[in-house]
XYZ file of C-alpha atoms in Angstrom:
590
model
C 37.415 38.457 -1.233
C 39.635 38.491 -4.893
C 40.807 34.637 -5.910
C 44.831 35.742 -4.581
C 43.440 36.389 -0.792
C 41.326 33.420 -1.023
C 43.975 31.514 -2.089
C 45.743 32.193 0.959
C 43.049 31.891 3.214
C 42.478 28.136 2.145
C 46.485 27.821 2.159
C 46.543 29.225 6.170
C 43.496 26.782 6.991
C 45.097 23.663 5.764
C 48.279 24.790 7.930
C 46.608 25.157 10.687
C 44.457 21.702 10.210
C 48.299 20.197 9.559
C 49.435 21.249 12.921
C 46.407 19.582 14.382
C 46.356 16.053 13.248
C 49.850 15.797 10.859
C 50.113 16.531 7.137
C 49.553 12.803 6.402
C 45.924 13.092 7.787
C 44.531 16.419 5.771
C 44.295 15.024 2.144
C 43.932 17.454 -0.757
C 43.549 16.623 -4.351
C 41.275 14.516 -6.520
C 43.210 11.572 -6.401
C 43.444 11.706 -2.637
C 39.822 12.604 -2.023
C 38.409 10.015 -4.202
C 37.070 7.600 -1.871
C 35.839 9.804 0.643
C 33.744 12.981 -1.300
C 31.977 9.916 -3.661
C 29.178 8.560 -2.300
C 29.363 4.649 -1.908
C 26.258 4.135 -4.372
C 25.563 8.027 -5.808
C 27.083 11.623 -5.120
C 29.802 13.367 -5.803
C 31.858 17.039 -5.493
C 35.071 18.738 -4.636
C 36.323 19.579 -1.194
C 39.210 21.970 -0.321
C 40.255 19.011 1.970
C 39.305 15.756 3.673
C 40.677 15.539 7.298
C 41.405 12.475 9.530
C 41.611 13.157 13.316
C 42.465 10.293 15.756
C 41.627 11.591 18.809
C 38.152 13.534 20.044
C 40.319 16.630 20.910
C 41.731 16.908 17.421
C 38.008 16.130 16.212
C 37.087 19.313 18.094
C 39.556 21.714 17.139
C 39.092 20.947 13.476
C 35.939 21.913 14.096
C 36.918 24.781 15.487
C 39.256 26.206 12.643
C 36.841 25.432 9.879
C 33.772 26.863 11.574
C 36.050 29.918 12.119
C 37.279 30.170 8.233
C 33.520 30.123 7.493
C 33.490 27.258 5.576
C 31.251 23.825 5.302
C 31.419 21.223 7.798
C 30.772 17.646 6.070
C 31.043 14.387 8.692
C 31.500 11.151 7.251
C 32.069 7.823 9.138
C 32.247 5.257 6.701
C 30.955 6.457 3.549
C 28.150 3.479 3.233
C 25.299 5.432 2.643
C 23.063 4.863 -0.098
C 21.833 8.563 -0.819
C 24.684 10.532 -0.777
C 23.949 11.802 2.334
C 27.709 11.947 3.829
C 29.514 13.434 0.573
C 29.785 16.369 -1.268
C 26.683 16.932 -4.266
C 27.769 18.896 -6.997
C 29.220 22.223 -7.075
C 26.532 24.648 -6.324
C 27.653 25.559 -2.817
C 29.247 28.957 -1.654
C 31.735 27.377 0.495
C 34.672 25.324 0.446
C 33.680 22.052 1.866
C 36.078 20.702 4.580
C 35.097 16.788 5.223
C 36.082 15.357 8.174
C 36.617 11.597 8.420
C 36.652 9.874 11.776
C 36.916 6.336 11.186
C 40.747 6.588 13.167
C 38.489 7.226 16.489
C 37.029 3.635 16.616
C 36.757 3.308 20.686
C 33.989 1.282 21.972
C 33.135 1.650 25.678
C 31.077 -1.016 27.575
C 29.270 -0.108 30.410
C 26.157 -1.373 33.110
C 27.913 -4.374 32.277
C 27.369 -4.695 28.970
C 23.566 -3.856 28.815
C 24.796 -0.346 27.541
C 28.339 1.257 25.586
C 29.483 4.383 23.974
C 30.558 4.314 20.965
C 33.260 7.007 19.362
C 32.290 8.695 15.812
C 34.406 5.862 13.996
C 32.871 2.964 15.765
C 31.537 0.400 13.120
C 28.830 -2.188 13.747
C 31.196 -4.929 13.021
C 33.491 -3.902 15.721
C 30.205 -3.660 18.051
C 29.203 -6.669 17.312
C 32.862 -8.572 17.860
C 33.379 -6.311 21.305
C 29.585 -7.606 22.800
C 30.090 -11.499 21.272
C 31.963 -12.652 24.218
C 29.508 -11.061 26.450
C 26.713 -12.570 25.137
C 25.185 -9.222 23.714
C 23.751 -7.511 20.354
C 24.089 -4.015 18.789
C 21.137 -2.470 17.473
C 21.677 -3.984 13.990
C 24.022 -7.517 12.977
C 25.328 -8.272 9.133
C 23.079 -5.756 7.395
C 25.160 -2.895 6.935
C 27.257 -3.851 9.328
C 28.844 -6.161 6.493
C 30.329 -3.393 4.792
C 31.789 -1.540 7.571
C 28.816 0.640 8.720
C 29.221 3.049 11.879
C 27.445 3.188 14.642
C 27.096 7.134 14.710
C 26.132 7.009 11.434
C 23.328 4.761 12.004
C 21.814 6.905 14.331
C 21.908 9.896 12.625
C 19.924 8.771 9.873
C 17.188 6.478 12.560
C 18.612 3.454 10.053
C 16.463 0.374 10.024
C 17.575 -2.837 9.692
C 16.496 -6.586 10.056
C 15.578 -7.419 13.653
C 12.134 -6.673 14.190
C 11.908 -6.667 17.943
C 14.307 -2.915 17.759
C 13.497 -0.399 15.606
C 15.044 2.184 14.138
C 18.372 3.318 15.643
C 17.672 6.147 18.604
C 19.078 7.180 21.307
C 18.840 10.394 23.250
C 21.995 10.728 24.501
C 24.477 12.078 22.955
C 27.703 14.296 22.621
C 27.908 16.729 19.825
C 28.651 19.899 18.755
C 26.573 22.687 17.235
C 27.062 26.058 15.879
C 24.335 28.295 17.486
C 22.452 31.398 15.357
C 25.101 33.618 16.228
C 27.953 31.357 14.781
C 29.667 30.335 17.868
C 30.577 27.020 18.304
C 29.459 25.097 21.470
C 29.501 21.966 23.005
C 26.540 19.942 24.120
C 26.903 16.809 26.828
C 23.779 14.951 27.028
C 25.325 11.921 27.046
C 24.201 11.314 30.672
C 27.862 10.997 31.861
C 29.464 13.640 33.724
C 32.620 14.477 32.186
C 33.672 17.994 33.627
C 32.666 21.542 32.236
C 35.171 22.259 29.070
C 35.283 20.961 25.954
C 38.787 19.613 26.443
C 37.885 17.942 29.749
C 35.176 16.418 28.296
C 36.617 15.098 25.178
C 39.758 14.173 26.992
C 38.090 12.033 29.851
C 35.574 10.511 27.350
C 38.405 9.632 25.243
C 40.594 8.021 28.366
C 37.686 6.563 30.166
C 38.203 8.723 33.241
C 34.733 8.123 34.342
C 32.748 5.583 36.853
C 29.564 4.105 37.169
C 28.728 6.887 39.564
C 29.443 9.333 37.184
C 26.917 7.438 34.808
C 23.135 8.354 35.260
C 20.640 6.188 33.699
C 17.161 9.138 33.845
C 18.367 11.344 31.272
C 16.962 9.976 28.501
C 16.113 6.395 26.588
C 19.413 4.534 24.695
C 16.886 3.084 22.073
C 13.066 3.193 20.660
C 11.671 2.290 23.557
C 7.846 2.077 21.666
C 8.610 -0.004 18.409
C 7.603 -3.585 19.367
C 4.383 -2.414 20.652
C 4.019 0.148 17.509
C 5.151 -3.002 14.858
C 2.544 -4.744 16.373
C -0.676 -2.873 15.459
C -1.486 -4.480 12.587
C -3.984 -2.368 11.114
C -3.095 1.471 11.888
C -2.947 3.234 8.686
C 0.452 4.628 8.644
C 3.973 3.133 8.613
C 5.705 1.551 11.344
C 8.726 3.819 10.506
C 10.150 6.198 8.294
C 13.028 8.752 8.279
C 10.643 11.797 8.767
C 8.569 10.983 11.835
C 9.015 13.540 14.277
C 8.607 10.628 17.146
C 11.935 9.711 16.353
C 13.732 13.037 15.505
C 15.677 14.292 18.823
C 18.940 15.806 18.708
C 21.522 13.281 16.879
C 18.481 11.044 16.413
C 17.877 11.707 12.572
C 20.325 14.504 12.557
C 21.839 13.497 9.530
C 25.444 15.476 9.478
C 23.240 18.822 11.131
C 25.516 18.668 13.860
C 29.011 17.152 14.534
C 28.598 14.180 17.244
C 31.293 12.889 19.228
C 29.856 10.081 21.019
C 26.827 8.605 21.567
C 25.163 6.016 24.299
C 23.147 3.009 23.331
C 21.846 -0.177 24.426
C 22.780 -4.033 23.478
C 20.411 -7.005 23.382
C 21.005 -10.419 24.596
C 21.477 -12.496 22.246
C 19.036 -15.720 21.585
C 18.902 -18.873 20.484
C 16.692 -18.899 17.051
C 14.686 -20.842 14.535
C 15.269 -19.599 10.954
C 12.303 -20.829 8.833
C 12.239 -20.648 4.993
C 8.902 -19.809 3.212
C 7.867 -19.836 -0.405
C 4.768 -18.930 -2.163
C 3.641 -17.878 -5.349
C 0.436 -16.396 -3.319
C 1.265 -12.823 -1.667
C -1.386 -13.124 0.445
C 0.138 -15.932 2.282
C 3.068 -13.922 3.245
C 0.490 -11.517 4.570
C -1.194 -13.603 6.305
C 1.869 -14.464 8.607
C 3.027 -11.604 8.863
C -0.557 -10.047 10.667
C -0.941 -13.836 12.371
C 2.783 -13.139 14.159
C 2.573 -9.745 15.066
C -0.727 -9.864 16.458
C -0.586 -13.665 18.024
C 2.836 -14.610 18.757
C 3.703 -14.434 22.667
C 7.170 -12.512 21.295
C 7.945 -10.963 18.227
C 9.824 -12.904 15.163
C 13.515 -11.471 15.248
C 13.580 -11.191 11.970
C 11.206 -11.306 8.525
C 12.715 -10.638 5.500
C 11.471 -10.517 1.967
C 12.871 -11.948 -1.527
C 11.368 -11.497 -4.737
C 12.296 -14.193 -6.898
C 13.913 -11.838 -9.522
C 16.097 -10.243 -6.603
C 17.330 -13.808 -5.868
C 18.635 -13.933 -9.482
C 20.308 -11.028 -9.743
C 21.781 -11.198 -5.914
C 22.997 -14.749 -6.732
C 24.956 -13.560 -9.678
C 25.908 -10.399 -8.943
C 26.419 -10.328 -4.885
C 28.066 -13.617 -4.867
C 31.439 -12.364 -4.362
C 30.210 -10.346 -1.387
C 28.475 -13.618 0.350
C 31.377 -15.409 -0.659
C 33.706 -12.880 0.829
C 31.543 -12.491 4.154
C 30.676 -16.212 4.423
C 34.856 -17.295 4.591
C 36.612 -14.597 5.713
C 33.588 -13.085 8.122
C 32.585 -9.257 8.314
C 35.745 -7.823 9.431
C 37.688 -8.153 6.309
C 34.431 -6.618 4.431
C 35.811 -2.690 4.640
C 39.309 -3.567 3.646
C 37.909 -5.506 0.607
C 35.980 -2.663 -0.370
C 38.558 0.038 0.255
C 41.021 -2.166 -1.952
C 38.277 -2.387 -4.990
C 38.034 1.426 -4.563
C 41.664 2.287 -4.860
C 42.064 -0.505 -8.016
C 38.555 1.572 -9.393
C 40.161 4.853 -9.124
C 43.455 3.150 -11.170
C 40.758 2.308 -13.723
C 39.063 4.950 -14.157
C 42.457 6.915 -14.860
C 43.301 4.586 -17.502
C 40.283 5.126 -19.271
C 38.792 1.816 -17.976
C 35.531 2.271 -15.910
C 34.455 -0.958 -14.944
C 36.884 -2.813 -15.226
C 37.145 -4.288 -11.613
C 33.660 -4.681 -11.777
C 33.317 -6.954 -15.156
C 36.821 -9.420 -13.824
C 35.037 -10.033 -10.532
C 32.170 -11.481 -12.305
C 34.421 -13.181 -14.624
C 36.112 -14.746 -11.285
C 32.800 -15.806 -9.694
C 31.373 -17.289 -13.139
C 34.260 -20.158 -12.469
C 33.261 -20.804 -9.271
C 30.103 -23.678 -8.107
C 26.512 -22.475 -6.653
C 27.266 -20.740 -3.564
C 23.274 -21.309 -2.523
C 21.982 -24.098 -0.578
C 20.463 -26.734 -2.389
C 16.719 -26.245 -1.289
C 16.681 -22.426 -1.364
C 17.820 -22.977 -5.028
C 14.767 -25.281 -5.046
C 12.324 -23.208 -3.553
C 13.720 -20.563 -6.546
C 12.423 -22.528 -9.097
C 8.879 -23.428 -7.392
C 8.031 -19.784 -5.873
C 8.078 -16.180 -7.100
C 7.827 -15.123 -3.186
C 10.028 -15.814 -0.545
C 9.904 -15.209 3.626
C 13.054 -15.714 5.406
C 11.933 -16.111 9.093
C 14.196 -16.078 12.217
C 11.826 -16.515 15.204
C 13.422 -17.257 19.190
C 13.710 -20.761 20.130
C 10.917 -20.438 22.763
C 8.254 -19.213 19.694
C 9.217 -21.595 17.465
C 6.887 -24.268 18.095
C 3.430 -22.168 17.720
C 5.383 -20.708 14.743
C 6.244 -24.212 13.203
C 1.986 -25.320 13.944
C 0.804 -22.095 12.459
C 2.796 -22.672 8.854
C 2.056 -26.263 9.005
C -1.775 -25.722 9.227
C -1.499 -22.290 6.786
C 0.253 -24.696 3.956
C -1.105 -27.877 4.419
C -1.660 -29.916 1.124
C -0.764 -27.348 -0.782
C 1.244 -27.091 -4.064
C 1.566 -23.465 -4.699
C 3.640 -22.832 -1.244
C 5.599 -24.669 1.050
C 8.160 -23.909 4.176
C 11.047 -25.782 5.576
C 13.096 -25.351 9.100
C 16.537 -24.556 7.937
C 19.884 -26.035 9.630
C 22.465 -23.815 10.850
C 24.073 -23.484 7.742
C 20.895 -22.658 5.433
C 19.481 -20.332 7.934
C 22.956 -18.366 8.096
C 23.244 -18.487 3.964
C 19.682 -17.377 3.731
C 20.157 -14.405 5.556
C 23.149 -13.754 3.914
C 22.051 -13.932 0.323
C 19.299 -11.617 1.673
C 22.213 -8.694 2.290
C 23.952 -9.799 -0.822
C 21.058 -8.703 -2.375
C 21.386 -4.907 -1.502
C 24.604 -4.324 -3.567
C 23.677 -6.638 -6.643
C 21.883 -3.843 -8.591
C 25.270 -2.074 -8.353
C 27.351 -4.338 -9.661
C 24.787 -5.665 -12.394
C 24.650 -1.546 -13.389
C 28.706 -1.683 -13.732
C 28.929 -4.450 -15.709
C 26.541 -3.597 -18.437
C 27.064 0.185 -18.713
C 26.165 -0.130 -22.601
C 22.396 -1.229 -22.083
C 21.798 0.486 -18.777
C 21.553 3.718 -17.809
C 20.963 3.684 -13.995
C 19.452 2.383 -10.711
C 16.380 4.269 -9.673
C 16.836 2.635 -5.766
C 13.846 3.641 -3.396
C 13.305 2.385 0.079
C 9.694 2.716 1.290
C 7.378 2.242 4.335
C 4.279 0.931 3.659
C 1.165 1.180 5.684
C 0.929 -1.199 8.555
C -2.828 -2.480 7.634
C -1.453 -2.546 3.801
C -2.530 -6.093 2.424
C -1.717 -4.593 -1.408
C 2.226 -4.536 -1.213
C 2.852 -5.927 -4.302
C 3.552 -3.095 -6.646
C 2.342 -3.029 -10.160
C 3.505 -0.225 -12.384
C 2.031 0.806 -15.814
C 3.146 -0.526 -18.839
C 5.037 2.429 -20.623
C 7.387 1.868 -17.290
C 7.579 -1.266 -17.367
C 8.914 -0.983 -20.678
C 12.210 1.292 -19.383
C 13.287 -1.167 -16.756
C 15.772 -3.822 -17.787
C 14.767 -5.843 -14.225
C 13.237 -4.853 -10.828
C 14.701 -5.794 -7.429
C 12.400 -6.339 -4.553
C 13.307 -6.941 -1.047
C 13.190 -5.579 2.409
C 12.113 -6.190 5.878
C 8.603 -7.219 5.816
C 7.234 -7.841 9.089
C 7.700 -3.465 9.253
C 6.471 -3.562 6.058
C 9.656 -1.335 4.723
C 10.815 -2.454 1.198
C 14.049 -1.482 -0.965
C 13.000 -1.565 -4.279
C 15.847 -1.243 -7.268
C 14.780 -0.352 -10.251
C 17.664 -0.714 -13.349
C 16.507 1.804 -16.228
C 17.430 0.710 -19.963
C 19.677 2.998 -21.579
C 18.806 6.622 -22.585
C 15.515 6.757 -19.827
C 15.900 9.787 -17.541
C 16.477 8.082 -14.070
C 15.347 11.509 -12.086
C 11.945 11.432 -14.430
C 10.932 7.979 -13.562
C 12.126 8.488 -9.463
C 9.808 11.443 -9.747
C 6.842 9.046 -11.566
C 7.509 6.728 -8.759
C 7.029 9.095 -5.504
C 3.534 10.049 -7.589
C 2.538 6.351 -7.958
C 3.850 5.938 -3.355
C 1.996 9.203 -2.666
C -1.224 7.486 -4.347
C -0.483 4.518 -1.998
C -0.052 6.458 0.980
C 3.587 5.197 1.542
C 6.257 6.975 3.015
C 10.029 7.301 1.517
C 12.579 7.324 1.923
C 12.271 4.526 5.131
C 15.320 3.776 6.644
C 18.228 5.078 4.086
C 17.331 9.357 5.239
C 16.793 11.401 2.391
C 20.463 12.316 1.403
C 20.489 14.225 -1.637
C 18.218 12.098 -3.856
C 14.921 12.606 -1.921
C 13.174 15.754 -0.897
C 12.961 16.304 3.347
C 9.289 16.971 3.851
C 8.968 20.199 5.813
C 9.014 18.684 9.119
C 12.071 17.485 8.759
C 13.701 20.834 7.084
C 12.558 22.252 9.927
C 14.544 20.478 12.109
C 17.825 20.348 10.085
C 17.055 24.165 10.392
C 16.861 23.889 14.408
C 19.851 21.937 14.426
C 21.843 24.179 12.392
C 20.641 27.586 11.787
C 23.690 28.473 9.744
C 23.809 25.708 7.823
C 26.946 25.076 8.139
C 26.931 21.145 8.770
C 26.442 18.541 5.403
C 24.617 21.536 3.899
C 21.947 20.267 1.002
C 20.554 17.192 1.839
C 17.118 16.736 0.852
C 17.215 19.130 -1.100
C 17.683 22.166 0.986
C 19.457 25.384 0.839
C 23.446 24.834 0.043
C 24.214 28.519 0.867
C 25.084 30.198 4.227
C 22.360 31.273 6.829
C 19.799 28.443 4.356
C 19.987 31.224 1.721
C 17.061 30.572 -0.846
C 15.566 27.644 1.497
C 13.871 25.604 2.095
C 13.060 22.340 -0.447
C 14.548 23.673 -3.257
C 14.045 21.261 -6.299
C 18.068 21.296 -7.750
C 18.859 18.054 -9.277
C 21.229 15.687 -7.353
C 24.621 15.439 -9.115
C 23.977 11.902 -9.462
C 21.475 12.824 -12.075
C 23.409 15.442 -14.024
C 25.146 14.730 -17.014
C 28.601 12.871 -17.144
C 28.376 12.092 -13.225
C 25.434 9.661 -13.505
C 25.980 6.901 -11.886
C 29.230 6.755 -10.706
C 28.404 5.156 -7.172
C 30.575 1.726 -6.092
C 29.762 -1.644 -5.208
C 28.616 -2.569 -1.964
């Protein structure tokens, strides 16, 4: 095809997507595509549009016009991701990229009174979260990522993590999605459990309405969550991870899909909610952290809801430069979280124009400098006595035997020490724990002249690992301005941010590191999917390539082929845009 029919075959698409969902919701142009094709922490490229569909009819015949004009499929949610996994990488693809946004179908369904809901493709955790409070119920995850706007869908497409212990990774097996098959045709698969009729448009319609009843519900057609994790968290000294984006256990249909298919809905359950305990623990010992966490998986009667790890330098730097987003969460609550972030994106983009990267970035931190010590008094004092720190959130009914076993484990000593929070120092602990995640960011931003980049890897350790504590040699050591260290230790998965001095290679030294993990046995990436920074090992290629045989859906990731039919595939080494020239770095706070 010459560059004038081209032309008018991306002119004809974008007609046709405007009589679908209204010229004000197809976007085209830099500007306009900004904050949806780059990533929210790395990633970057060009699309011919982005598209925003409000209903999950319009959803479905966007689909259907850009699978017929041959060209890439990228879903996105809520851009959140920290690999790049729901954006455009680079420009060797040989397709025009058509995203499609969906955070304008935000529909929440409860059913089984409220043990189980549906949730549409824009569905955030927050808005999960706020639509189970009143009933006494809890999504899969609460104020992780859910603090910056997070979907559900998304979530379960990359088997994402999170804090509380006693649920594992996101899964579900039913599900509502659509696939293009070997032959290119487009279909739609129902396993949602829920019978909705026989066509696409009476399905989509009805699901969209709720025109369904609990007899058209059935409940043996598959599990609405990892119904194995508390028993698998709890074997203590197997010698493989608890979890890990790659494990085929967990890889089943939208369940680690990762943008391979384009999902409409999908069915999951809620938790009740429990009173809890939140105890604060400091050492300068790592062993003592290990010994609770093998003394409460194997002993206590029900598993801690939550154990998560601070290293003392990740404090620091989270205290600084997160404390406008605890600030911002802990007075004006979650909600307002995506709106914030939106705003500092458009004022970013204003910047950037203006020849003035960074410039948001550096009068935040001028703003919070003014303001007092956001941190409770005795976590700031526990900074200054311990290089390790436990925040533990165990149910009411464990904390007794929890309370004993810490009592007797730090008895008379100096070197580490625990104290029962209040309500208010066990909410700002956990807090400044999710601050955390989107310090290295900002810290990057703000000192663009000595640093060069954030080398972020989340791992999964092995679950009879007592060495956890990393020590890297010293020629490394020497190109890293400061190391971040935190994570969710009872599953023994750990972020680790590493922020490279200036002029270090960030891609050489992520490649050192997945040497140094392989040596250790770990496995990466843990909960964050592979995106385009981290290679899929071949069982997971292999079931992108089941998923999508064309590869027309968020073609790349790990990566993978970019071209049609997984041309020159599979685990091809190209560098991530992130890491090429001018675009390093370029990710935004969060």
């Amino acid at each position: 095809m010459n560059q004038h029919s081209a032309n008018d075959a991306a002119a004809a698409l974008l007609t046709q997507l405007r009589a679908v969902v209204g010229s004000a919701h197809v976007l085209t142009g830099d500007s306009a595509t900004r904050r949806f094709r780059r990533g929210h922490r790395t990633g970057e490229g060009r699309v011919l549009a982005v598209v925003r569909p409000g209903t999950l009819l319009e959803q479905w015949r966007v689909l259907q016009a850009v699978v017929q004009s041959g060209r890439i499929v990228i879903m996105q949610a809520a851009n959140t991701g920290l690999t790049g996994g729901s954006t455009p990488d680079g420009d060797q693809y040989d397709r025009e990229i058509v995203l499609i946004s969906t955070l304008r179908i935000p529909d929440i369904q409860v059913i089984r009174d409220g043990q189980q809901v549906v949730c549409l493709p824009g569905a955030t955790l927050d808005r999960l979260e706020q639509t189970l409070a009143p009933l006494g119920r809890e999504p899969h995850s609460v104020i992780g990522s859910s603090c910056i706007g997070a979907s559900v869908l998304g979530g379960v497409c990359n088997n994402s993590g999170g804090a509380l212990l006693r649920r594992g990774p996101a899964y579900t097996e039913l599900a509502l999605y659509a696939r293009v098959a070997s032959d290119g045709s487009l279909g739609l698969v129902n396993h949602l459990g829920i019978d909705l009729g026989k066509t696409p448009e009476e399905i989509l319609t009805r699901l969209q309405a709720g025109d369904y009843g609990p007899r058209d519900i059935r409940d043996d057609t598959g599990a609405a969550s990892d119904p194995h994790y508390a028993r698998h968290v709890r074997q203590i000294d197997e010698p493989t991870p608890a979890r890990f984006n790659a494990d085929p256990s967990r890889l089943y249909e939208a369940s680690g899909s990762a943008g391979r298919v384009c999902l409409f809905a999908v069915r999951l359950d809620t938790f009740a909610r429990e009173a809890s305990t939140v105890f604060y623990i400091g050492s300068n010992q790592p062993d003592d952290l290990t010994a609770v966490r093998r003394q409460l998986l194997a002993e206590l009667p029900r598993l801690p809801i939550a154990g998560e790890y601070i290293h003392r330098d990740a404090f620091d730097i989270g205290a600084r430069y997160g404390k406008d987003v605890f600030l911002l969460i802990d007075k004006l609550g979650t909600a307002r979280v995506p709106q914030a972030f939106a705003i500092k994106s458009r004022l970013d983009g204003i910047a950037e124009r203006l020849g003035l990267p960074g410039l948001v970035d550096r009068a935040i931190q001028a703003a919070m400098a003014l303001l007092p010590n956001h941190l409770p008094r005795r976590m700031r004092q526990y900074r200054d006595r311990y290089e390790h720190h436990l925040l533990l959130r165990v149910s009411d009914d464990t904390a007794p035997a929890t309370r004993a076993f810490l009592s007797r484990l730090f008895e008379g000593r100096d070197d580490a020490a625990f104290f029962e929070c209040d309500a208010d120092e066990g909410r700002k602990a956990f807090l400044h724990r999710f601050a955390i995640a989107g310090a290295a960011i900002r810290y990057r931003d703000t000192h663009r002249s000595s640093v060069e980049d954030i080398v972020p890897l989340d791992i999964a350790l092995r679950r009879n690992d007592r060495e956890w504590v990393e020590t890297l040699p010293a020629d490394m050591e020497r190109d890293i301005v400061h190391k971040l260290y935190y994570g969710h230790f009872f599953c023994h998965v750990f972020h680790q941010d590493y922020i490279v001095r200036k002029g270090v290679d960030p891609l050489a030294m992520e490649k050192r590191m997945w040497g140094l993990l392989d040596a250790r046995q770990a496995e990466y990436p843990a909960e964050h999917n592979v995106g385009h920074l981290y290679v899929a090992k071949p069982a997971l290629a292999a079931f992108y390539r089941e998923l999508d045989p064309t590869n027309t859906f968020n073609p790349g990731i790990g990566h993978t082929s970019k071209l049609a039919n997984w041309g020159a595939c599979c685990g091809q080494q190209s560098l991530p845009a992130a890491y090429r020239g001018q675009e390093l770095g370029h990710g935004e706070q969060g």
